[in-house]
CSV table of C-alpha atoms and ligand atoms in Angstrom, one decimal:
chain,number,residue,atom,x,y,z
A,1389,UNK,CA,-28.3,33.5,-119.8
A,1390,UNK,CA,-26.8,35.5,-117.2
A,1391,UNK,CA,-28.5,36.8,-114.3
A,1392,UNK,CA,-29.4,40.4,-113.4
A,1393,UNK,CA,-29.8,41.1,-109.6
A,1394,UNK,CA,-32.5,43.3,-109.9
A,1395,UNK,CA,-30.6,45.5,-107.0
A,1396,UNK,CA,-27.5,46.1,-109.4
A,1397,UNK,CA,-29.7,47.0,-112.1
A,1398,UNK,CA,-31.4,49.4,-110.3
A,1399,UNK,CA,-27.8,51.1,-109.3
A,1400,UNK,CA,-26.6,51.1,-113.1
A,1401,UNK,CA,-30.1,52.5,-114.1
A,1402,UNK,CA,-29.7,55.0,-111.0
A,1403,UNK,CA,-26.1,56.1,-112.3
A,1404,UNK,CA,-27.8,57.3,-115.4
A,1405,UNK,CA,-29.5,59.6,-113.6
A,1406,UNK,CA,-27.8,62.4,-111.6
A,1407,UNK,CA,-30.3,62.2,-109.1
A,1408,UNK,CA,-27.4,62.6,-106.0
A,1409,UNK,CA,-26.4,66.0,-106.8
A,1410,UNK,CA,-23.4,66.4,-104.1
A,1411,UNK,CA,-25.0,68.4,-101.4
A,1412,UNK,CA,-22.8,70.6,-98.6
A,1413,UNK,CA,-21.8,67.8,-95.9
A,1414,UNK,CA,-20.5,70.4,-93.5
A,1415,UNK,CA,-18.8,74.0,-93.7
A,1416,UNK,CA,-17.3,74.6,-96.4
A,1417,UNK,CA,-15.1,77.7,-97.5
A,1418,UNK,CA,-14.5,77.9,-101.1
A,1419,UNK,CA,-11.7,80.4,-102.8
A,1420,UNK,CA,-11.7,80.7,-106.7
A,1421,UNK,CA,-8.7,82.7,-107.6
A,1422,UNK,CA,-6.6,83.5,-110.4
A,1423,UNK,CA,-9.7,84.9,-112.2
A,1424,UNK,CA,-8.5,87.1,-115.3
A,1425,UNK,CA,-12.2,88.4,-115.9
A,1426,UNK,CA,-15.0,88.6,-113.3
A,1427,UNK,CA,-18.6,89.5,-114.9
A,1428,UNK,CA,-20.8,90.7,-112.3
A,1429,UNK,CA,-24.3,90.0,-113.8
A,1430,UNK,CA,-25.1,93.8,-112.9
A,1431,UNK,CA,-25.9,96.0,-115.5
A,1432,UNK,CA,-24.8,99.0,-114.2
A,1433,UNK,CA,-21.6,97.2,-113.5
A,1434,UNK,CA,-21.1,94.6,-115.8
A,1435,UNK,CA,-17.3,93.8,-115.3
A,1436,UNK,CA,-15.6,94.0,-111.6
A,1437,UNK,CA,-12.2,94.7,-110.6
A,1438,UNK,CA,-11.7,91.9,-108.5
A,1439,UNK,CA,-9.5,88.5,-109.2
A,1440,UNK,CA,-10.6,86.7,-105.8
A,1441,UNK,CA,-14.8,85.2,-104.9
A,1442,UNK,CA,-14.8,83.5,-101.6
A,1443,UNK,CA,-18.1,81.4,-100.3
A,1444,UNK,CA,-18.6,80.0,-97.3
A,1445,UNK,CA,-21.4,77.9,-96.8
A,1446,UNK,CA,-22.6,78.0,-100.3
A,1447,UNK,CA,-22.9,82.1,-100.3
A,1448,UNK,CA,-21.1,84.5,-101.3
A,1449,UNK,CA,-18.5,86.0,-98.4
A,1450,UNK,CA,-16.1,88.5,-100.2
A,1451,UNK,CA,-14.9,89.3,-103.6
A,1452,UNK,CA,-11.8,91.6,-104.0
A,1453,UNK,CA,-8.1,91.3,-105.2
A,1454,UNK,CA,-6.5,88.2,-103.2
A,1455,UNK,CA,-4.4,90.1,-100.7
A,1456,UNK,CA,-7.4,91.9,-99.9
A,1457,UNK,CA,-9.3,88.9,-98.8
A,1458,UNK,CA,-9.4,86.1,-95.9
A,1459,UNK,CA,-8.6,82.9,-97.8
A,1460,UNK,CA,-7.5,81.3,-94.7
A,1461,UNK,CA,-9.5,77.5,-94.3
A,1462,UNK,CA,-10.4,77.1,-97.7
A,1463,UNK,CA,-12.0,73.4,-98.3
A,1464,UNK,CA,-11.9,73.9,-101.7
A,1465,UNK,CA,-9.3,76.2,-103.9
A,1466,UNK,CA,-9.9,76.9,-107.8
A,1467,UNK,CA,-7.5,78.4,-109.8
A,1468,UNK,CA,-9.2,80.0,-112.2
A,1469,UNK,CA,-6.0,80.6,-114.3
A,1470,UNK,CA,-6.7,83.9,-115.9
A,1471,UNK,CA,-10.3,82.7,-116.7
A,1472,UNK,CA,-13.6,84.2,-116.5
A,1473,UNK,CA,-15.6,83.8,-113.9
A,1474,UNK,CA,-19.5,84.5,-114.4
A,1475,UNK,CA,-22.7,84.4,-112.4
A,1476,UNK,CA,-24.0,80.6,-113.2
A,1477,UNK,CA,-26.8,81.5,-115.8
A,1478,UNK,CA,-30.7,81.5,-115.5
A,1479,UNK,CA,-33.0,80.1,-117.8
A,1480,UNK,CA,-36.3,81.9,-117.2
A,1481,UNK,CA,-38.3,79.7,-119.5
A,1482,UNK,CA,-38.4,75.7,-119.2
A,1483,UNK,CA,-41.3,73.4,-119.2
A,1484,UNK,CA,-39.8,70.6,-117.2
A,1485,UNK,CA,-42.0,67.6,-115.9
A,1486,UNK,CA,-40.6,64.9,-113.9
A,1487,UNK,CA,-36.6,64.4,-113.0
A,1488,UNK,CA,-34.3,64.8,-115.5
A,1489,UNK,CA,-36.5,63.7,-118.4
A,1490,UNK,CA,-39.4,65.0,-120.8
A,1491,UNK,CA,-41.7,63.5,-122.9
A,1492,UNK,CA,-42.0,66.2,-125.3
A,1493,UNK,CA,-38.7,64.7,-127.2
A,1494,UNK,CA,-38.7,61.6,-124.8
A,1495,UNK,CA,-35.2,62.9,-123.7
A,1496,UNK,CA,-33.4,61.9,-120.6
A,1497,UNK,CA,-30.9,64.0,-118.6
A,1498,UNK,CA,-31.5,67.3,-120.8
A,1499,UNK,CA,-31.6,69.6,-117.3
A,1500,UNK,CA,-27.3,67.7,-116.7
A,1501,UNK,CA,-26.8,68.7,-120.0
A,1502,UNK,CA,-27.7,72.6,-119.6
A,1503,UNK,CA,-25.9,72.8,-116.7
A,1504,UNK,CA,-22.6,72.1,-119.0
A,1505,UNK,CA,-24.0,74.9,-120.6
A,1506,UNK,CA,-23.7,77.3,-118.2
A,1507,UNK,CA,-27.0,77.1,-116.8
A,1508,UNK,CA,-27.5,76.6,-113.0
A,1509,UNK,CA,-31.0,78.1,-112.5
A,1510,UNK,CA,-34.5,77.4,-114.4
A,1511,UNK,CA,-37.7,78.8,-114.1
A,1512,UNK,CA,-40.5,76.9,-115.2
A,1513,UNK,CA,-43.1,78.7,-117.3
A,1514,UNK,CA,-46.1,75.4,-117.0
A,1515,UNK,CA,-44.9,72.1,-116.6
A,1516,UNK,CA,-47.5,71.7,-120.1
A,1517,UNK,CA,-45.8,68.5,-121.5
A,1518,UNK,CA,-46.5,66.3,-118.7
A,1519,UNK,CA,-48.9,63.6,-120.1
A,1520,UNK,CA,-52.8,63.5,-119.2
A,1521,UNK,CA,-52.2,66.8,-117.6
A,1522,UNK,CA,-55.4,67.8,-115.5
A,1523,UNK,CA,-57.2,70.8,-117.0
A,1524,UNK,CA,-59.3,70.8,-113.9
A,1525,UNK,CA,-58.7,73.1,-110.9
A,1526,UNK,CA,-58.5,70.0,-108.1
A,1527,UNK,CA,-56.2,68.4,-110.6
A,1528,UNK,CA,-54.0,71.3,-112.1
A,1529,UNK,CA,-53.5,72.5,-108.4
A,1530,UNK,CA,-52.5,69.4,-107.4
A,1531,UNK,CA,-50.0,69.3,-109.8
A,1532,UNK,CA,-48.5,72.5,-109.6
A,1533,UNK,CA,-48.0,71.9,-105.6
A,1534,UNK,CA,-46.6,68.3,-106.7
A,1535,UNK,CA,-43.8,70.2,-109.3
A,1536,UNK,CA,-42.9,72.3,-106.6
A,1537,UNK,CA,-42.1,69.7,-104.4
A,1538,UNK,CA,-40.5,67.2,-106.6
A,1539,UNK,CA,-38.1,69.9,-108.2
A,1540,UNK,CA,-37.0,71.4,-104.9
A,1541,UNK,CA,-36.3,67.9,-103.3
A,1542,UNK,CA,-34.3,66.5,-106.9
A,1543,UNK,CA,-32.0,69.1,-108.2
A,1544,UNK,CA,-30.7,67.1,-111.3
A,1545,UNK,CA,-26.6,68.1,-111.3
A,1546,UNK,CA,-27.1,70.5,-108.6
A,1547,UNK,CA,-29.3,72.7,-110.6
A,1548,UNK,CA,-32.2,74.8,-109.2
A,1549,UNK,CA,-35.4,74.5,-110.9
A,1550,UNK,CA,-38.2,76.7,-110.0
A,1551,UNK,CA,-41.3,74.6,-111.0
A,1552,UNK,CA,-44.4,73.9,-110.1
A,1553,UNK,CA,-46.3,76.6,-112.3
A,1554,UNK,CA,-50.0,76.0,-113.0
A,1555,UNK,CA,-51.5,76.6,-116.3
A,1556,UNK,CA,-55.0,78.7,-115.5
A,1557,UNK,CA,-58.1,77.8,-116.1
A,1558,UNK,CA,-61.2,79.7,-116.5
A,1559,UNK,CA,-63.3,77.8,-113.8
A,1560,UNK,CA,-60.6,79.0,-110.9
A,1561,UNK,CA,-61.7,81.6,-108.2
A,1562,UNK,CA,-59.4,83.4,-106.0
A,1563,UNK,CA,-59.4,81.3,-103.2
A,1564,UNK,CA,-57.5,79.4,-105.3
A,1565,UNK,CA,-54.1,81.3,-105.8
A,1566,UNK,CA,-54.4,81.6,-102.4
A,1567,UNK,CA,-54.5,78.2,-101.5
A,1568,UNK,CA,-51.6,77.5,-104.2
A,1569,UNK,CA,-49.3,80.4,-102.4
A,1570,UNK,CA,-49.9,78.9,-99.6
A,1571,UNK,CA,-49.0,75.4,-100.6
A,1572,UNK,CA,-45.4,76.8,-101.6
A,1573,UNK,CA,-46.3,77.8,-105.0
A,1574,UNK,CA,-44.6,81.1,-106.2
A,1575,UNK,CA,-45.2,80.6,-110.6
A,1576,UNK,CA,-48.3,81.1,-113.0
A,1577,UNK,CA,-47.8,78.8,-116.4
A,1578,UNK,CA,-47.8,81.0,-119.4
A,1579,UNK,CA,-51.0,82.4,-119.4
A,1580,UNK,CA,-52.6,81.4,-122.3
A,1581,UNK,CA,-51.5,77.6,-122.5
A,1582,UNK,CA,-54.5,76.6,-121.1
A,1583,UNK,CA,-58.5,77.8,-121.3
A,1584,UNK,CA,-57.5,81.6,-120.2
A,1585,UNK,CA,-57.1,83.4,-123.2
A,1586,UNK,CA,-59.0,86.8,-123.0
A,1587,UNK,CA,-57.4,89.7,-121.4
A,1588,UNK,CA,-60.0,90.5,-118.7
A,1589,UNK,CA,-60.2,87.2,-117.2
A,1590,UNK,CA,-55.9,86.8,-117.4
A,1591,UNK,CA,-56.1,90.4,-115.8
A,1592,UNK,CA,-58.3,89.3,-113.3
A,1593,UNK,CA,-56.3,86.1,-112.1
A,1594,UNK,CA,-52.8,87.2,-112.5
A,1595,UNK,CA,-54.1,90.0,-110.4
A,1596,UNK,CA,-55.5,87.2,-107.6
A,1597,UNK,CA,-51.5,85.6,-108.3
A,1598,UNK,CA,-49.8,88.9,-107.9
A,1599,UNK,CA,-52.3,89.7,-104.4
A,1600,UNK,CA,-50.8,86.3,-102.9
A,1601,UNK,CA,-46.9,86.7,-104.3
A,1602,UNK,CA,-47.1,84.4,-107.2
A,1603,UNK,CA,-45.4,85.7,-110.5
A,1604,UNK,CA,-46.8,85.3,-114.0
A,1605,UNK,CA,-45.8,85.1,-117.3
A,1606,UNK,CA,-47.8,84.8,-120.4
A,1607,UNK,CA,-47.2,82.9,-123.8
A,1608,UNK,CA,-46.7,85.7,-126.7
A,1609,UNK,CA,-47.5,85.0,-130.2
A,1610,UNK,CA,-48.7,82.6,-132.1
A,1611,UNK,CA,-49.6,79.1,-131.3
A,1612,UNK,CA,-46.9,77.0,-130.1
A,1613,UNK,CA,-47.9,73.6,-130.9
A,1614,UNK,CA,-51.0,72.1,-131.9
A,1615,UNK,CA,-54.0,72.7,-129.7
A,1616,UNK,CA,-52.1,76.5,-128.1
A,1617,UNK,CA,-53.7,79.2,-129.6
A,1618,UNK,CA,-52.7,83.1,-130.7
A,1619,UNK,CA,-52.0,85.8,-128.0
A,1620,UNK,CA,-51.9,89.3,-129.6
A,1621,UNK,CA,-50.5,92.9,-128.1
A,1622,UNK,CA,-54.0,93.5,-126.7
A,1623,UNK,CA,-54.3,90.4,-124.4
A,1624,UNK,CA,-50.7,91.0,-123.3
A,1625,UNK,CA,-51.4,93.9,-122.4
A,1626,UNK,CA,-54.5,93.5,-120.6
A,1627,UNK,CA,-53.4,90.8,-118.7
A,1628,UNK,CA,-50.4,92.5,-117.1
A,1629,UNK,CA,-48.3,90.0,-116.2
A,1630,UNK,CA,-45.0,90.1,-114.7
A,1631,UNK,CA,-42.9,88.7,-117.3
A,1632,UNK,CA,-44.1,89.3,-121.3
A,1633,UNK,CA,-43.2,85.1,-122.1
A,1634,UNK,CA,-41.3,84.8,-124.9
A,1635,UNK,CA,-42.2,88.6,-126.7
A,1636,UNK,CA,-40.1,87.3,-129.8
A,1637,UNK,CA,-42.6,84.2,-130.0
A,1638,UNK,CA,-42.4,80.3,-129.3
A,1639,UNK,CA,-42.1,79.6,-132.4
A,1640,UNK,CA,-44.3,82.4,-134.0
A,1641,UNK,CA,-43.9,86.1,-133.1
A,1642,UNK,CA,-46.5,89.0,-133.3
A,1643,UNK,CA,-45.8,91.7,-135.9
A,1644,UNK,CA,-43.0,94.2,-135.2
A,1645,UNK,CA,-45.5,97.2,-134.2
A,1646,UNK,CA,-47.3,94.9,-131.6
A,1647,UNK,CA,-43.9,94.0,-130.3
A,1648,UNK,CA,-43.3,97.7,-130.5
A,1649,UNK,CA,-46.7,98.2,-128.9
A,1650,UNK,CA,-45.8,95.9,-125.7
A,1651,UNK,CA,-42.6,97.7,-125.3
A,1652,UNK,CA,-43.7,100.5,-124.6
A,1653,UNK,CA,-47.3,99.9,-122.7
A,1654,UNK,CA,-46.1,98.1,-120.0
A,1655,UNK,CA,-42.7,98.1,-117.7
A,1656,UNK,CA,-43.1,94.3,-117.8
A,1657,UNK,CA,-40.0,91.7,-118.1
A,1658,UNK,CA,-38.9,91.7,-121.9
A,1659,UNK,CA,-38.3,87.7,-122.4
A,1660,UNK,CA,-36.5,86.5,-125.2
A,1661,UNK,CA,-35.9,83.0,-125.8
A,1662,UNK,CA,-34.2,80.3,-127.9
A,1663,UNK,CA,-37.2,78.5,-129.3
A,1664,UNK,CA,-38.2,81.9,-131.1
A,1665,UNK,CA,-38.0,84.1,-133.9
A,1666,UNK,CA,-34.7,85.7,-133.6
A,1667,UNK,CA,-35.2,88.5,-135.7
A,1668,UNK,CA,-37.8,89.4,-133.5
A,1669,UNK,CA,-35.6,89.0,-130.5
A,1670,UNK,CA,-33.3,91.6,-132.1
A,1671,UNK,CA,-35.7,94.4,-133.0
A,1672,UNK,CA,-37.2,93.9,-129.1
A,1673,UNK,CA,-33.4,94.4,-128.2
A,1674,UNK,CA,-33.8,97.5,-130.3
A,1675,UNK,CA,-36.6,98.5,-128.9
A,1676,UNK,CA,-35.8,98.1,-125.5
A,1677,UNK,CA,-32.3,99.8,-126.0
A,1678,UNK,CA,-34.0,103.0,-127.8
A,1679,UNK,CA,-36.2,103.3,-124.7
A,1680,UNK,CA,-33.0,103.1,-122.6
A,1681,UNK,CA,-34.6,99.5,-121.0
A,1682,UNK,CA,-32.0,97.1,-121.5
A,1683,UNK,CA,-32.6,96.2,-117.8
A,1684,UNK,CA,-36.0,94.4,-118.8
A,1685,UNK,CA,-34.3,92.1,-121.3
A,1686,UNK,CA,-34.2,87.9,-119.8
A,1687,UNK,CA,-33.2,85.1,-121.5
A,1688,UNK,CA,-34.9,82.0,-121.8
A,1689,UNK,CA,-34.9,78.7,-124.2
A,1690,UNK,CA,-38.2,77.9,-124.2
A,1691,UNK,CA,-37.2,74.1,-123.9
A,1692,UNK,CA,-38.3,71.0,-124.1
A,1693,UNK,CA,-40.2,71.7,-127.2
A,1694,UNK,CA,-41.0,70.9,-130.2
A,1695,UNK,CA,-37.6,71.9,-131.4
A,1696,UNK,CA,-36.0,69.8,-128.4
A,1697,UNK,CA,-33.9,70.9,-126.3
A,1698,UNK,CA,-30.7,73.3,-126.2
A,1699,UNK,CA,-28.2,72.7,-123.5
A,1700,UNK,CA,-26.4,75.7,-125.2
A,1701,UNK,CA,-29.7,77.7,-125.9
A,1702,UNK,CA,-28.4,80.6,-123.5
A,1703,UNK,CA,-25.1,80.9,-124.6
A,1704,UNK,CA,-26.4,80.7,-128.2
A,1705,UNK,CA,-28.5,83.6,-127.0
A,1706,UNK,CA,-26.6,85.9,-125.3
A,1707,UNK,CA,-23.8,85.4,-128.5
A,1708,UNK,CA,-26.2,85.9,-131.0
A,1709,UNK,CA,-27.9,89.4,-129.3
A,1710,UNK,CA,-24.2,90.4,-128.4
A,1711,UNK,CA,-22.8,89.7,-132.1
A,1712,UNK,CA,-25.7,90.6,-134.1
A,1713,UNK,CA,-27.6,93.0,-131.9
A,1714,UNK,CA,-24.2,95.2,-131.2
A,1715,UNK,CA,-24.5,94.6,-127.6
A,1716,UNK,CA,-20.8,94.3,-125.8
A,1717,UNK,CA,-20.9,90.8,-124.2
A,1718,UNK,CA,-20.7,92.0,-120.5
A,1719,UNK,CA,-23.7,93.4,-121.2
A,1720,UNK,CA,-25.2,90.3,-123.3
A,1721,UNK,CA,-24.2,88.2,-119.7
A,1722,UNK,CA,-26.8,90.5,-117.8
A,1723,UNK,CA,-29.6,89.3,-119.4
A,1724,UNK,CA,-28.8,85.9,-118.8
A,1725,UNK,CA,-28.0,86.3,-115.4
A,1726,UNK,CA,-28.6,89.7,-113.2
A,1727,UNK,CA,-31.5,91.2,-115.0
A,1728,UNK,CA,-33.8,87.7,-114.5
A,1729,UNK,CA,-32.2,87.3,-111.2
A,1730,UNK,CA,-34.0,90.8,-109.8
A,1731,UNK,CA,-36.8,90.4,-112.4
A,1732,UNK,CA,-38.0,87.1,-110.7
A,1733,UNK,CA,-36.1,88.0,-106.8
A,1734,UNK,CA,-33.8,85.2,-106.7
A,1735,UNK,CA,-30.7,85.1,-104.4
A,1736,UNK,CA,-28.5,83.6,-107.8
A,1737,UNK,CA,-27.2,85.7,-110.9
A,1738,UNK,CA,-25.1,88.4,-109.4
A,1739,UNK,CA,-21.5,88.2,-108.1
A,1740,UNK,CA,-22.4,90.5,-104.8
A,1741,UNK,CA,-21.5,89.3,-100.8
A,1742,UNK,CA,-24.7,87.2,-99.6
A,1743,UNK,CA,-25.5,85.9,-102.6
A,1744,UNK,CA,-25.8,82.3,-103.7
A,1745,UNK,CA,-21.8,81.2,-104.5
A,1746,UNK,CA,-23.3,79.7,-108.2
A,1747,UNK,CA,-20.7,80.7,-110.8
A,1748,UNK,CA,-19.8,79.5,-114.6
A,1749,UNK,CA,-16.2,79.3,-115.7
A,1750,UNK,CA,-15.5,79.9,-118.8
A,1751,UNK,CA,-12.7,81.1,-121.3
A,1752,UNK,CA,-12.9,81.8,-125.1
A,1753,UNK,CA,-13.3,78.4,-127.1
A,1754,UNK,CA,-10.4,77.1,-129.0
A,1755,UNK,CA,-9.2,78.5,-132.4
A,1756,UNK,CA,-11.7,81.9,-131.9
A,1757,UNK,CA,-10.4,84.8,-133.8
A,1758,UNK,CA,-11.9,86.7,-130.6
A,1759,UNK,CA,-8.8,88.5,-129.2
A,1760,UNK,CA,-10.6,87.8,-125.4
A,1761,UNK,CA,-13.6,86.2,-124.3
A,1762,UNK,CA,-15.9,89.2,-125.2
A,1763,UNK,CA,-14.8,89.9,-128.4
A,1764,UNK,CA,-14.8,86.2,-129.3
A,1765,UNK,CA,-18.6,86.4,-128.1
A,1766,UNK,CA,-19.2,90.2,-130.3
A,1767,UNK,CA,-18.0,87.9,-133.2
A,1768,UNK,CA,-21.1,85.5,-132.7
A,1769,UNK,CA,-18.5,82.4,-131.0
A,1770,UNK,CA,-19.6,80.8,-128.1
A,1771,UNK,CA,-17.4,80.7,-125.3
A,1772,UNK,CA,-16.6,77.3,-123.3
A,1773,UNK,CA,-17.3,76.3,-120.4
A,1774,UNK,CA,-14.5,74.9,-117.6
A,1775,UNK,CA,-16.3,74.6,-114.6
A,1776,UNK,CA,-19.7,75.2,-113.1
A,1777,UNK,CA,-20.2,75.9,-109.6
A,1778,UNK,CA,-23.8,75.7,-107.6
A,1779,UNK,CA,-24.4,77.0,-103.7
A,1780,UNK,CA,-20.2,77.0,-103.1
A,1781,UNK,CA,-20.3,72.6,-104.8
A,1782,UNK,CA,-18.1,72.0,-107.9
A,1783,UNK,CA,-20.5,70.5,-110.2
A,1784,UNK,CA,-19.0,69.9,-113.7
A,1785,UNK,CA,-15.1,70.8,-114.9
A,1786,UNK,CA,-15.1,71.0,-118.6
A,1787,UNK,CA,-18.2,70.8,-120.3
A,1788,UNK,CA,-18.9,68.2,-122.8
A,1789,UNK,CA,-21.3,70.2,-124.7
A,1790,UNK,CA,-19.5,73.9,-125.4
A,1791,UNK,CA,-16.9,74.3,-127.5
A,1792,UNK,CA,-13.5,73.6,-125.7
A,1793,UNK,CA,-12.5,76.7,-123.6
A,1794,UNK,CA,-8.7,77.6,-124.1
A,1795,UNK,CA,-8.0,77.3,-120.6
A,1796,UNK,CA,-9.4,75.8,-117.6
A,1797,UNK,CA,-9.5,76.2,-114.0
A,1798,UNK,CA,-8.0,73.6,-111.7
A,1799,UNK,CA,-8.8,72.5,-108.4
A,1800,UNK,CA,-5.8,73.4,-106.1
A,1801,UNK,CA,-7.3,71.7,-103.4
A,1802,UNK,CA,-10.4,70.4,-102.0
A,1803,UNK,CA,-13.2,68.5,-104.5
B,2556,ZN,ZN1,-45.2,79.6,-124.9
């Protein structure tokens, strides 16, 4: 029998995990050029004229045509070779609970494999699947503060996940959001998931959350899983929270006239997510575009759940919305990357000086009858993925999950 030092098995166990995302070691200057399409995230200004980003320090330092910038000292150069360059993409709805690995579908590494799907950012909306979660306050506090802190400290691949979101309970008083706000915790759970289910007490708390600077979303529809419950137009409405959780349902969406109804009662965040009803997600995109509100539409997946997980759930989304919903890609990108990023005020999802340099490379995937990238995306294809990027850090080249992009970018020089 051969021996095992228990040391080495801990370091091949260890290389399973992408625990040691690369972080900066010093200043670094990187210069991506060569970029054939540049989507800005911004609504108002989906595409840019620009074929140059440089980021020093992990932020954003200029963008503009390559003689127009300082490129001088790069540490890293990418040659985007006529690629597109994009905003990395945010996820606004995850229910992670510890590391790279959930219970729900006893998966491991499911938070490495979104990020070879364009994702560098998640928001958690509860971290509900974590086993023997507490449902009382001591406990469900504690938690929340303890998600907060684990995520921030591991970033699995590099990517940022906002966690630590508490699931409310009836029994909590306001001293406790502001004991939670103060503890570093900025996220409600979807309201809903736990013993909160009327409108007047959600109103009342995610009013308490929104007095101490901690958003809130709330879980829309019908029950999720067994043991969730139904949240009609009415609670939705009541409760007021800052983002309308998955309006297209997680599985189970509300009737069309209570989506309808949402719409246009509040000037909440529109969230539409993987893990849905996509006919639902398309007459909210409907919706939202008759009442000239495309700004209000996020992506998320929804993920782990009970239909696992989907490394390519934004992509999927932002193809399906673009190609079935009539929306032109650049747009499509917005939702998956601007519009959450000023939605839930996060420094990531806009290609603008100062911001965070986290960007997804991508070109249109092999054999697409899409003349570009955008029309291969109008045509329901998914693009692929060449490269990710997170604060100024090459994280991935060509992903193992998208479809394989025509082209590439290369590293010049640098790692
Ligand atoms: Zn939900």
């Amino acid at each position: 029998m051969m021996f095992t030092d228990p040391a080495k098995a801990l370091n091949e166990k260890d290389k399973r995990w992408p625990h040691d995302a690369p972080q900066a070691t010093g200043p670094s200057k990187l210069v991506i050029r060569n970029i054939g399409l540049l989507l800005s995230g911004a609504m108002e200004k989906p595409i840019l004229d620009a074929d140059t980003i440089v980021a020093e320090n992990g932020k954003i330092t200029a963008i503009g045509r390559a003689k127009e910038v300082d490129t001088e000292g790069a540490t890293t150069v990418v040659d985007a070779g006529g690629t597109t360059v994009a905003p990395g993409l945010i996820d606004s709805h995850v229910h992670p609970v510890a590391g790279d690995w959930t219970p729900r579908q006893n998966q491991s590494n499911w938070i490495d494999s979104y990020l070879h799907g364009g994702v560098t950012t998640m928001i958690s909306a509860g971290e509900v699947h974590m086993p023997g979660r507490p449902r009382d306050v001591v406990g469900l506090k504690a938690m929340a503060i303890f998600a907060q802190r684990a995520f921030w400290t591991l970033r699995p691949g590099g990517v940022k996940v906002h966690a630590g979101a508490p699931v409310i309970e009836c029994e909590m008083v306001e001293d406790d959001f502001r004991e939670l706000a103060a503890a570093g915790v900025k996220l409600l759970g979807e309201v809903g998931l736990g013993g909160v289910k009327d409108g007047p007490t959600a109103r009342k708390m995610v009013g308490w959350a929104r007095k101490y600077g901690i958003q809130s979303t709330i879980h829309t529809g019908g029950p999720s899983i067994p043991g969730s419950g139904l949240i009609d137009k009415d609670v939705v409405l009541e409760a007021d929270t800052d983002v309308v959780g998955h309006i297209n349902g997680g599985h189970t969406a509300l009737p069309d006239d209570q989506i309808r109804c949402i719409c246009e009662g509040c000037k909440r965040g529109l969230e539409l997510v993987h893990n849905g009803n996509e006919r639902s997600a398309l007459f909210t995109l409907r919706t939202a575009r008759e009442m000239g509100d495309l700004g209000r539409i996020i992506l998320g997946t929804d993920a782990p759940a009970g239909s696992g997980v989907q490394p390519l759930g934004i992509l999927r989304m932002v193809s399906m919305l673009s190609s079935l919903g009539d929306v032109p890609a650049e747009l499509a990108f917005c939702f998956a990357t601007g519009n959450t990023a000023r939605m839930r005020a996060l420094d990531c999802g806009l290609i603008e000086v100062g911001r965070s340099a986290d960007f997804v490379i991508m070109d249109k995937a092999q054999h697409s009858p899409g003349k570009t990238i955008l029309d291969s995306v109008q045509l329901g294809d998914l693009p692929g993925i060449g490269m990710t990027i997170i604060d100024g850090i090459i994280r991935t080249q060509r992903s193992r999950n998208t479809p394989p992009a025509t082209k590439v970018p290369e590293i010049v020089s640098g790692h």
